[in-house]
Amino acid sequence: MKYNTELSPINTLFTVIITCCFFLLPATGMAEVAATPQWQITADKIIRYETPASIIAEGNVVLKKTRIVRQRKKVATGAGWSSLLGEKAAGKRPAAGQGQTVTRTLTTIKADWIVYDVDRGSVKARGHIFVRIGPDTLTAETGRLDLNTETGTFTNATIVRQAKNLHLEGRVI
């Protein structure tokens, strides 16, 4: 029994196109996402281990802690006497279901490489570390963070606190 191993021109063209598309896709199109109850992790490469529960992420790593907030709009009542007396008019609360759902990012951590221990809530990071908590920022080369207490140790770091006009730099912070 003989098999015909010759591919038709259409099959060959199709195979070449699929192969080119796979290898020529941009790296950002291949990014991976992992999520834990509080943190969402995106990176170019993510490896997840069950025992111990940990995640290793490499390349353009971003950890985000977000919270979903439901904003309600106050409905103004009639002008009445409050405008004449210079008082603030009491707003009427809208009915349930009205308003907007907004996702707010509380904390963002960026680095080139991160190991996240899910059970302990700790992170080891290296390479172009950038941490933003509200208006405050931290940049460093390497670091260890405890996500539960929001504390850590960083090398070659810079901290900028907007609220107190504070700028700190040090080899170890």
Tab-separated table of C-alpha atoms in Angstrom:
chain	number	residue	atom	x	y	z
A	1	MET	CA	0.000	0.000	0.000
A	2	LYS	CA	1.477	3.333	-1.075
A	3	TYR	CA	0.799	6.659	0.617
A	4	ASN	CA	0.788	9.902	-1.255
A	5	THR	CA	3.142	12.104	0.819
A	6	GLU	CA	3.091	15.008	-1.586
A	7	LEU	CA	1.190	18.072	-0.310
A	8	SER	CA	-0.996	20.082	-2.591
A	9	PRO	CA	0.014	23.741	-3.158
A	10	ILE	CA	-2.965	24.927	-1.110
A	11	ASN	CA	-2.006	22.764	1.886
A	12	THR	CA	1.601	23.944	1.636
A	13	LEU	CA	0.565	27.608	1.480
A	14	PHE	CA	-1.803	27.168	4.429
A	15	THR	CA	0.943	25.496	6.511
A	16	VAL	CA	3.434	28.277	5.701
A	17	ILE	CA	0.926	31.029	6.613
A	18	ILE	CA	0.003	29.410	9.944
A	19	THR	CA	3.679	28.868	10.816
A	20	CYS	CA	4.589	32.479	9.967
A	21	CYS	CA	1.690	33.862	12.003
A	22	PHE	CA	2.683	31.798	15.022
A	23	PHE	CA	6.343	32.848	14.986
A	24	LEU	CA	5.804	36.460	13.981
A	25	LEU	CA	3.193	37.352	16.618
A	26	PRO	CA	4.317	40.167	18.904
A	27	ALA	CA	5.449	39.155	22.384
A	28	THR	CA	2.671	41.179	24.020
A	29	GLY	CA	0.122	39.021	22.250
A	30	MET	CA	1.560	36.042	24.102
A	31	ALA	CA	1.317	37.562	27.601
A	32	GLU	CA	-0.145	35.431	30.345
A	33	VAL	CA	-2.448	36.288	33.228
A	34	ALA	CA	-2.789	34.704	36.666
A	35	ALA	CA	-5.077	35.847	39.448
A	36	THR	CA	-5.177	35.289	43.184
A	37	PRO	CA	-8.030	36.408	45.449
A	38	GLN	CA	-6.547	39.902	45.878
A	39	TRP	CA	-3.881	40.267	43.194
A	40	GLN	CA	-3.927	40.030	39.413
A	41	ILE	CA	-0.620	39.134	37.763
A	42	THR	CA	0.269	39.677	34.108
A	43	ALA	CA	3.606	38.820	32.498
A	44	ASP	CA	5.222	37.476	29.369
A	45	LYS	CA	5.791	34.110	31.091
A	46	ILE	CA	4.054	32.743	34.203
A	47	ILE	CA	4.764	29.464	36.005
A	48	ARG	CA	2.387	28.401	38.774
A	49	TYR	CA	3.298	25.811	41.421
A	50	GLU	CA	0.793	24.050	43.672
A	51	THR	CA	3.150	22.916	46.460
A	52	PRO	CA	4.140	25.361	47.820
A	53	ALA	CA	1.552	27.692	46.317
A	54	SER	CA	3.722	30.123	44.395
A	55	ILE	CA	3.915	31.944	41.088
A	56	ILE	CA	7.066	32.797	39.135
A	57	ALA	CA	6.596	35.527	36.545
A	58	GLU	CA	9.148	36.790	34.022
A	59	GLY	CA	9.194	39.687	31.579
A	60	ASN	CA	7.058	42.830	31.930
A	61	VAL	CA	5.531	41.605	35.195
A	62	VAL	CA	2.655	43.652	36.626
A	63	LEU	CA	0.892	42.857	39.920
A	64	LYS	CA	-2.252	44.867	40.596
A	65	LYS	CA	-4.423	44.989	43.663
A	66	THR	CA	-7.842	46.295	42.672
A	67	ARG	CA	-11.149	46.891	44.380
A	68	ILE	CA	-14.573	47.247	42.809
A	69	VAL	CA	-16.379	50.329	44.091
A	70	ARG	CA	-19.985	51.246	43.440
A	71	GLN	CA	-20.382	55.005	43.170
A	72	ARG	CA	-23.774	56.539	43.741
A	73	LYS	CA	-24.777	59.887	42.406
A	74	LYS	CA	-26.712	62.175	44.719
A	75	VAL	CA	-29.879	63.539	43.286
A	76	ALA	CA	-30.394	67.194	44.131
A	77	THR	CA	-33.735	68.131	45.600
A	78	GLY	CA	-35.551	71.365	44.803
A	79	ALA	CA	-33.838	74.687	45.488
A	80	GLY	CA	-36.171	75.585	48.380
A	81	TRP	CA	-34.996	77.713	51.295
A	82	SER	CA	-31.499	76.235	51.499
A	83	SER	CA	-30.267	78.279	48.541
A	84	LEU	CA	-31.623	81.504	50.075
A	85	LEU	CA	-30.134	80.742	53.490
A	86	GLY	CA	-26.734	79.771	52.057
A	87	GLU	CA	-26.988	76.184	53.268
A	88	LYS	CA	-25.957	73.124	51.359
A	89	ALA	CA	-28.955	71.276	50.057
A	90	ALA	CA	-29.217	67.717	51.312
A	91	GLY	CA	-28.899	65.300	48.428
A	92	LYS	CA	-31.360	62.487	48.095
A	93	ARG	CA	-29.789	59.033	47.843
A	94	PRO	CA	-30.623	57.209	44.636
A	95	ALA	CA	-32.410	53.896	44.684
A	96	ALA	CA	-30.386	50.692	44.781
A	97	GLY	CA	-29.074	49.675	41.402
A	98	GLN	CA	-28.440	53.239	40.294
A	99	GLY	CA	-24.924	54.552	40.005
A	100	GLN	CA	-21.714	53.311	38.470
A	101	THR	CA	-19.379	50.412	39.167
A	102	VAL	CA	-15.739	51.475	39.044
A	103	THR	CA	-12.607	49.352	39.473
A	104	ARG	CA	-9.917	51.194	41.419
A	105	THR	CA	-6.290	50.128	41.449
A	106	LEU	CA	-4.979	50.347	45.006
A	107	THR	CA	-1.427	49.075	44.455
A	108	THR	CA	0.671	48.388	41.352
A	109	ILE	CA	3.986	46.523	41.369
A	110	LYS	CA	6.066	46.236	38.188
A	111	ALA	CA	9.339	44.349	37.707
A	112	ASP	CA	11.298	42.204	35.270
A	113	TRP	CA	11.072	39.070	37.455
A	114	ILE	CA	8.875	38.192	40.445
A	115	VAL	CA	8.306	35.206	42.732
A	116	TYR	CA	4.982	35.458	44.574
A	117	ASP	CA	4.436	33.155	47.578
A	118	VAL	CA	0.649	32.960	47.735
A	119	ASP	CA	0.438	31.374	51.217
A	120	ARG	CA	2.751	33.888	52.898
A	121	GLY	CA	1.673	36.869	50.806
A	122	SER	CA	5.271	37.772	50.017
A	123	VAL	CA	7.039	38.820	46.824
A	124	LYS	CA	10.682	38.723	45.749
A	125	ALA	CA	11.383	40.969	42.771
A	126	ARG	CA	14.334	42.039	40.649
A	127	GLY	CA	14.972	44.302	37.726
A	128	HIS	CA	13.442	47.760	37.276
A	129	ILE	CA	11.066	47.523	40.252
A	130	PHE	CA	8.335	50.156	40.341
A	131	VAL	CA	5.737	50.265	43.144
A	132	ARG	CA	2.822	52.723	43.199
A	133	ILE	CA	0.495	53.013	46.188
A	134	GLY	CA	-1.851	55.918	45.589
A	135	PRO	CA	0.248	58.954	44.665
A	136	ASP	CA	3.425	57.524	46.277
A	137	THR	CA	6.083	55.698	44.229
A	138	LEU	CA	9.114	53.521	44.852
A	139	THR	CA	11.771	52.449	42.338
A	140	ALA	CA	14.505	49.889	43.048
A	141	GLU	CA	16.771	47.208	41.578
A	142	THR	CA	15.781	44.327	43.881
A	143	GLY	CA	13.335	43.907	46.704
A	144	ARG	CA	11.293	41.758	49.060
A	145	LEU	CA	7.741	42.759	49.938
A	146	ASP	CA	5.220	41.532	52.475
A	147	LEU	CA	1.893	42.218	50.796
A	148	ASN	CA	-0.075	41.683	54.019
A	149	THR	CA	1.694	44.434	55.975
A	150	GLU	CA	2.758	46.474	52.917
A	151	THR	CA	6.378	46.544	54.086
A	152	GLY	CA	9.591	45.495	52.406
A	153	THR	CA	13.327	45.828	51.886
A	154	PHE	CA	14.757	47.273	48.667
A	155	THR	CA	18.253	47.829	47.267
A	156	ASN	CA	19.306	50.937	45.344
A	157	ALA	CA	15.886	52.416	45.934
A	158	THR	CA	14.142	55.768	45.665
A	159	ILE	CA	10.904	56.621	47.492
A	160	VAL	CA	8.780	59.650	46.595
A	161	ARG	CA	5.862	60.516	48.907
A	162	GLN	CA	3.622	63.198	47.429
A	163	ALA	CA	1.585	63.957	50.571
A	164	LYS	CA	4.603	64.972	52.655
A	165	ASN	CA	6.906	66.220	49.863
A	166	LEU	CA	9.377	63.507	50.845
A	167	HIS	CA	12.149	62.107	48.614
A	168	LEU	CA	14.382	59.289	49.960
A	169	GLU	CA	17.238	57.476	48.234
A	170	GLY	CA	19.400	54.700	49.620
A	171	ARG	CA	21.335	51.530	48.953
A	172	VAL	CA	19.044	49.600	51.286
A	173	ILE	CA	15.635	50.907	52.281
